[in-house]
mmCIF file of C-alpha atoms in Angstrom:
data_model
loop_
_atom_site.group_PDB
_atom_site.id
_atom_site.type_symbol
_atom_site.label_atom_id
_atom_site.label_comp_id
_atom_site.label_asym_id
_atom_site.label_seq_id
_atom_site.Cartn_x
_atom_site.Cartn_y
_atom_site.Cartn_z
ATOM 1 C CA ALA L 1422 122.164 123.175 9.087
ATOM 2 C CA GLN L 1423 124.688 122.334 6.297
ATOM 3 C CA SER L 1424 127.234 120.214 6.063
ATOM 4 C CA VAL L 1425 130.120 119.008 3.692
ATOM 5 C CA ALA L 1426 132.466 115.562 4.108
ATOM 6 C CA GLN L 1427 135.772 114.745 2.011
ATOM 7 C CA PRO L 1428 135.886 111.211 3.217
ATOM 8 C CA GLU L 1429 139.810 111.031 2.160
ATOM 9 C CA ASP L 1430 142.421 112.753 3.665
ATOM 10 C CA GLN L 1431 144.814 111.752 1.012
ATOM 11 C CA VAL L 1432 144.804 110.917 -2.499
ATOM 12 C CA ASN L 1433 148.046 109.900 -4.439
ATOM 13 C CA VAL L 1434 147.983 109.819 -8.180
ATOM 14 C CA ALA L 1435 150.579 108.971 -10.992
ATOM 15 C CA GLU L 1436 151.015 111.757 -13.415
ATOM 16 C CA GLY L 1437 149.186 111.669 -16.532
ATOM 17 C CA ASN L 1438 146.384 109.309 -14.950
ATOM 18 C CA PRO L 1439 142.911 110.809 -13.909
ATOM 19 C CA LEU L 1440 142.247 111.651 -10.725
ATOM 20 C CA THR L 1441 139.381 112.497 -8.298
ATOM 21 C CA VAL L 1442 138.899 113.667 -4.822
ATOM 22 C CA LYS L 1443 135.382 113.057 -3.354
ATOM 23 C CA CYS L 1444 132.804 115.502 -1.776
ATOM 24 C CA THR L 1445 129.542 114.808 -0.358
ATOM 25 C CA TYR L 1446 127.211 117.473 1.351
ATOM 26 C CA SER L 1447 124.484 117.978 3.334
ATOM 27 C CA VAL L 1448 121.535 120.656 3.427
ATOM 28 C CA SER L 1449 117.846 121.355 3.468
ATOM 29 C CA GLY L 1450 117.629 123.120 0.305
ATOM 30 C CA ASN L 1451 119.330 123.754 -2.993
ATOM 31 C CA PRO L 1452 122.953 123.966 -2.543
ATOM 32 C CA TYR L 1453 125.392 126.256 -4.038
ATOM 33 C CA LEU L 1454 128.944 123.930 -4.393
ATOM 34 C CA PHE L 1455 132.458 125.408 -4.559
ATOM 35 C CA TRP L 1456 135.889 123.622 -4.959
ATOM 36 C CA TYR L 1457 138.866 125.779 -4.068
ATOM 37 C CA VAL L 1458 142.467 124.962 -3.930
ATOM 38 C CA GLN L 1459 145.134 125.787 -1.635
ATOM 39 C CA TYR L 1460 148.899 125.691 -2.290
ATOM 40 C CA PRO L 1461 151.407 125.948 1.240
ATOM 41 C CA ASN L 1462 151.319 129.160 2.843
ATOM 42 C CA ARG L 1463 148.931 130.607 0.504
ATOM 43 C CA GLY L 1464 145.062 131.540 0.831
ATOM 44 C CA LEU L 1465 142.157 129.670 -1.150
ATOM 45 C CA GLN L 1466 141.804 129.795 -4.854
ATOM 46 C CA PHE L 1467 138.396 128.985 -6.811
ATOM 47 C CA LEU L 1468 138.419 126.267 -8.921
ATOM 48 C CA LEU L 1469 134.752 125.923 -9.608
ATOM 49 C CA LYS L 1470 131.146 126.311 -8.657
ATOM 50 C CA TYR L 1471 127.571 124.332 -8.833
ATOM 51 C CA ILE L 1472 124.546 126.859 -8.630
ATOM 52 C CA THR L 1473 122.028 125.201 -11.163
ATOM 53 C CA GLY L 1474 121.921 123.864 -14.564
ATOM 54 C CA ASP L 1475 124.766 120.983 -16.083
ATOM 55 C CA ASN L 1476 125.798 118.480 -13.778
ATOM 56 C CA LEU L 1477 128.962 118.738 -15.055
ATOM 57 C CA VAL L 1478 130.853 121.976 -13.984
ATOM 58 C CA LYS L 1479 134.011 122.992 -15.808
ATOM 59 C CA GLY L 1480 136.410 125.066 -14.192
ATOM 60 C CA SER L 1481 140.048 126.388 -13.958
ATOM 61 C CA TYR L 1482 143.470 124.405 -14.943
ATOM 62 C CA GLY L 1483 141.066 121.784 -16.651
ATOM 63 C CA PHE L 1484 139.378 120.495 -13.261
ATOM 64 C CA GLU L 1485 135.960 119.467 -13.694
ATOM 65 C CA ALA L 1486 133.541 118.440 -11.076
ATOM 66 C CA GLU L 1487 130.220 116.356 -11.197
ATOM 67 C CA PHE L 1488 126.846 117.545 -9.329
ATOM 68 C CA ASN L 1489 124.976 113.980 -8.581
ATOM 69 C CA LYS L 1490 122.008 115.305 -6.335
ATOM 70 C CA SER L 1491 120.527 111.824 -5.333
ATOM 71 C CA GLN L 1492 124.123 110.702 -4.123
ATOM 72 C CA THR L 1493 124.321 114.588 -2.633
ATOM 73 C CA SER L 1494 128.119 114.284 -4.041
ATOM 74 C CA PHE L 1495 130.235 116.699 -5.751
ATOM 75 C CA HIS L 1496 133.439 115.041 -7.153
ATOM 76 C CA LEU L 1497 136.546 117.048 -7.962
ATOM 77 C CA LYS L 1498 137.993 115.493 -11.335
ATOM 78 C CA LYS L 1499 140.959 115.812 -13.710
ATOM 79 C CA PRO L 1500 141.253 113.594 -16.844
ATOM 80 C CA SER L 1501 145.284 113.760 -16.639
ATOM 81 C CA ALA L 1502 146.836 114.916 -13.773
ATOM 82 C CA LEU L 1503 150.203 117.241 -12.868
ATOM 83 C CA VAL L 1504 152.511 117.214 -10.870
ATOM 84 C CA SER L 1505 151.897 120.773 -10.517
ATOM 85 C CA ASP L 1506 148.538 119.978 -8.940
ATOM 86 C CA SER L 1507 149.823 118.089 -6.017
ATOM 87 C CA ALA L 1508 147.946 120.596 -3.302
ATOM 88 C CA LEU L 1509 145.262 120.914 -0.533
ATOM 89 C CA TYR L 1510 141.816 120.747 -1.913
ATOM 90 C CA PHE L 1511 138.564 122.257 -0.279
ATOM 91 C CA CYS L 1512 135.065 121.330 -1.087
ATOM 92 C CA ALA L 1513 132.363 123.874 0.651
ATOM 93 C CA VAL L 1514 128.872 124.148 0.431
ATOM 94 C CA ARG L 1515 126.533 127.233 1.271
ATOM 95 C CA ASP L 1516 122.928 127.783 1.997
ATOM 96 C CA LEU L 1517 121.384 130.719 3.156
ATOM 97 C CA GLY L 1518 124.524 132.755 2.909
ATOM 98 C CA ASP L 1519 126.406 130.411 5.797
ATOM 99 C CA MET L 1520 129.410 128.865 4.031
ATOM 100 C CA ARG L 1521 130.754 125.547 5.292
ATOM 101 C CA PHE L 1522 134.067 123.913 4.312
ATOM 102 C CA GLY L 1523 135.317 120.225 4.242
ATOM 103 C CA ALA L 1524 138.033 119.497 6.377
ATOM 104 C CA GLY L 1525 139.876 119.004 3.183
ATOM 105 C CA THR L 1526 142.147 116.630 0.726
ATOM 106 C CA ARG L 1527 145.635 116.544 0.190
ATOM 107 C CA LEU L 1528 146.268 115.177 -3.581
ATOM 108 C CA THR L 1529 149.848 114.502 -4.242
ATOM 109 C CA VAL L 1530 150.400 113.549 -7.920
ATOM 110 C CA LYS L 1531 153.701 111.695 -8.755
ATOM 111 C CA PRO L 1532 156.164 112.043 -11.824
ATOM 112 C CA ASP Y 777 144.765 144.189 -9.493
ATOM 113 C CA GLY Y 778 141.836 143.646 -7.351
ATOM 114 C CA GLY Y 779 142.112 141.351 -4.164
ATOM 115 C CA ILE Y 780 142.343 141.067 -0.619
ATOM 116 C CA THR Y 781 145.636 142.139 1.366
ATOM 117 C CA GLN Y 782 146.319 140.386 4.946
ATOM 118 C CA SER Y 783 149.334 141.793 6.785
ATOM 119 C CA PRO Y 784 151.485 140.683 8.485
ATOM 120 C CA LYS Y 785 152.154 137.366 6.953
ATOM 121 C CA TYR Y 786 154.007 135.961 10.089
ATOM 122 C CA LEU Y 787 152.936 137.139 13.759
ATOM 123 C CA PHE Y 788 154.317 136.203 17.033
ATOM 124 C CA ARG Y 789 152.075 136.982 20.447
ATOM 125 C CA LYS Y 790 153.588 136.845 23.651
ATOM 126 C CA GLU Y 791 151.806 135.584 26.819
ATOM 127 C CA GLY Y 792 148.901 138.245 27.787
ATOM 128 C CA GLN Y 793 149.508 140.621 24.744
ATOM 129 C CA ASN Y 794 146.389 141.239 22.190
ATOM 130 C CA VAL Y 795 147.480 140.915 18.482
ATOM 131 C CA THR Y 796 145.953 142.787 15.281
ATOM 132 C CA LEU Y 797 145.591 140.916 11.948
ATOM 133 C CA SER Y 798 144.884 143.550 9.180
ATOM 134 C CA CYS Y 799 142.496 142.434 6.224
ATOM 135 C CA GLU Y 800 142.052 145.029 3.302
ATOM 136 C CA GLN Y 801 139.867 144.595 0.129
ATOM 137 C CA ASN Y 802 139.225 146.783 -3.117
ATOM 138 C CA LEU Y 803 136.844 144.481 -4.783
ATOM 139 C CA ASN Y 804 134.093 146.694 -3.624
ATOM 140 C CA HIS Y 805 132.580 143.960 -1.648
ATOM 141 C CA ASP Y 806 129.900 144.167 1.097
ATOM 142 C CA ALA Y 807 130.981 140.517 3.196
ATOM 143 C CA MET Y 808 133.932 139.958 4.886
ATOM 144 C CA TYR Y 809 134.706 136.955 6.685
ATOM 145 C CA TRP Y 810 137.672 135.586 9.125
ATOM 146 C CA TYR Y 811 138.587 131.922 9.204
ATOM 147 C CA ARG Y 812 141.047 130.273 11.430
ATOM 148 C CA GLN Y 813 142.782 127.246 9.215
ATOM 149 C CA ASP Y 814 144.461 124.152 11.541
ATOM 150 C CA PRO Y 815 145.857 121.445 10.096
ATOM 151 C CA GLY Y 816 143.137 118.464 9.313
ATOM 152 C CA GLN Y 817 140.201 120.620 10.556
ATOM 153 C CA GLY Y 818 139.644 123.045 7.448
ATOM 154 C CA LEU Y 819 138.174 126.354 8.257
ATOM 155 C CA ARG Y 820 136.313 127.266 11.018
ATOM 156 C CA LEU Y 821 134.426 130.685 10.762
ATOM 157 C CA ILE Y 822 135.435 133.182 13.759
ATOM 158 C CA TYR Y 823 133.599 136.202 12.610
ATOM 159 C CA TYR Y 824 131.816 137.602 9.554
ATOM 160 C CA SER Y 825 130.456 140.921 8.335
ATOM 161 C CA GLN Y 826 127.621 141.965 6.036
ATOM 162 C CA ILE Y 827 128.070 145.219 5.768
ATOM 163 C CA VAL Y 828 129.868 148.307 7.316
ATOM 164 C CA ASN Y 829 129.014 148.393 10.807
ATOM 165 C CA ASP Y 830 127.510 145.180 11.345
ATOM 166 C CA PHE Y 831 129.398 141.872 12.157
ATOM 167 C CA GLN Y 832 128.186 138.374 13.482
ATOM 168 C CA LYS Y 833 129.779 135.681 15.652
ATOM 169 C CA GLY Y 834 130.836 132.817 13.857
ATOM 170 C CA ASP Y 835 131.380 128.945 15.059
ATOM 171 C CA ILE Y 836 134.478 129.793 16.783
ATOM 172 C CA ALA Y 837 134.292 133.643 18.033
ATOM 173 C CA GLU Y 838 135.328 133.359 21.937
ATOM 174 C CA GLY Y 839 139.286 135.142 22.182
ATOM 175 C CA TYR Y 840 138.670 137.229 19.328
ATOM 176 C CA SER Y 841 137.050 140.375 18.407
ATOM 177 C CA VAL Y 842 136.843 142.462 15.092
ATOM 178 C CA SER Y 843 135.829 145.909 13.622
ATOM 179 C CA ARG Y 844 134.173 147.023 10.636
ATOM 180 C CA GLU Y 845 134.377 150.411 10.559
ATOM 181 C CA LYS Y 846 134.968 150.906 6.468
ATOM 182 C CA LYS Y 847 133.787 148.877 3.778
ATOM 183 C CA GLU Y 848 137.336 147.827 2.614
ATOM 184 C CA SER Y 849 138.648 147.076 5.788
ATOM 185 C CA PHE Y 850 138.054 143.917 8.523
ATOM 186 C CA PRO Y 851 140.526 143.846 10.975
ATOM 187 C CA LEU Y 852 140.788 140.738 13.613
ATOM 188 C CA THR Y 853 142.254 141.178 17.113
ATOM 189 C CA VAL Y 854 143.427 137.689 18.823
ATOM 190 C CA THR Y 855 143.239 138.779 22.665
ATOM 191 C CA SER Y 856 144.926 137.294 25.590
ATOM 192 C CA ALA Y 857 141.633 135.560 26.247
ATOM 193 C CA GLN Y 858 142.315 133.043 23.432
ATOM 194 C CA LYS Y 859 144.297 130.441 25.001
ATOM 195 C CA ASN Y 860 145.578 128.594 21.744
ATOM 196 C CA PRO Y 861 145.951 131.043 18.950
ATOM 197 C CA THR Y 862 148.714 129.118 17.180
ATOM 198 C CA ALA Y 863 147.063 128.546 13.603
ATOM 199 C CA PHE Y 864 146.324 129.784 10.217
ATOM 200 C CA TYR Y 865 144.327 132.782 9.808
ATOM 201 C CA LEU Y 866 142.520 133.390 6.597
ATOM 202 C CA CYS Y 867 140.039 136.906 5.569
ATOM 203 C CA ALA Y 868 138.090 136.725 3.050
ATOM 204 C CA SER Y 869 135.337 138.518 0.993
ATOM 205 C CA SER Y 870 132.005 138.163 -1.410
ATOM 206 C CA GLY Y 871 130.087 140.347 -3.083
ATOM 207 C CA THR Y 872 126.953 139.981 -0.348
ATOM 208 C CA PHE Y 873 126.287 137.612 2.347
ATOM 209 C CA ASN Y 874 124.101 135.252 0.659
ATOM 210 C CA SER Y 875 125.779 135.772 -3.080
ATOM 211 C CA ASN Y 876 125.903 132.318 -5.280
ATOM 212 C CA GLN Y 877 129.662 133.917 -6.100
ATOM 213 C CA PRO Y 878 132.509 132.391 -4.697
ATOM 214 C CA GLN Y 879 134.702 133.798 -1.714
ATOM 215 C CA HIS Y 880 137.714 135.552 -2.234
ATOM 216 C CA PHE Y 881 140.669 134.929 0.051
ATOM 217 C CA GLY Y 882 143.847 136.782 1.405
ATOM 218 C CA ASP Y 883 147.261 134.944 1.676
ATOM 219 C CA GLY Y 884 147.194 134.505 5.276
ATOM 220 C CA THR Y 885 148.483 135.419 8.855
ATOM 221 C CA ARG Y 886 150.586 132.444 10.585
ATOM 222 C CA LEU Y 887 150.103 133.353 14.106
ATOM 223 C CA SER Y 888 152.184 131.486 16.830
ATOM 224 C CA ILE Y 889 152.979 132.199 20.427
ATOM 225 C CA LEU Y 890 156.587 133.041 21.714
#
């Protein structure tokens, strides 16, 4: 069975600095990997996905993620954080239809 | 605009009462899902449906029931057997169950005990 881990409950960065939100996964086959963002009292919004191809995936709002097969990681990154990026971020892995979500990482960007 | 509509946004349940959460989608998606979100635990799958008139239990189905009589609708009933129903409930859909496309989410229903 597949699983996904987000090792940090909380990430704090200063506005304008680069940010990284970490994700590692475990699957038996080739994974479909996703990042979502959640604002308070809202549903999850899709940011980006990796299916196949280039290891660096670009998504919405300037976010990108790097797929690393040898390290089984799919870290979310952004070169310059905004205060409005403060939210809860979820990594997810899909294998044979079944979708598994990480526990979430709360990102706080301070002015 | 296509999307998923969940209602109500807030719901209160009395002791021994069943309550039903509504989920409607106009994305023409075959697959629909119900998740429960608790603080610090991420999303846990309650039930999913791959197609109309079919549904399967997820990881935490006990105390919940669903139906899928129409493609657009996937209501969730929280029964009195669910002893700890206080949570944020999210409905989602995807084109097909095995799709490599992302799931689309509604804005959730927050259920509390009176």
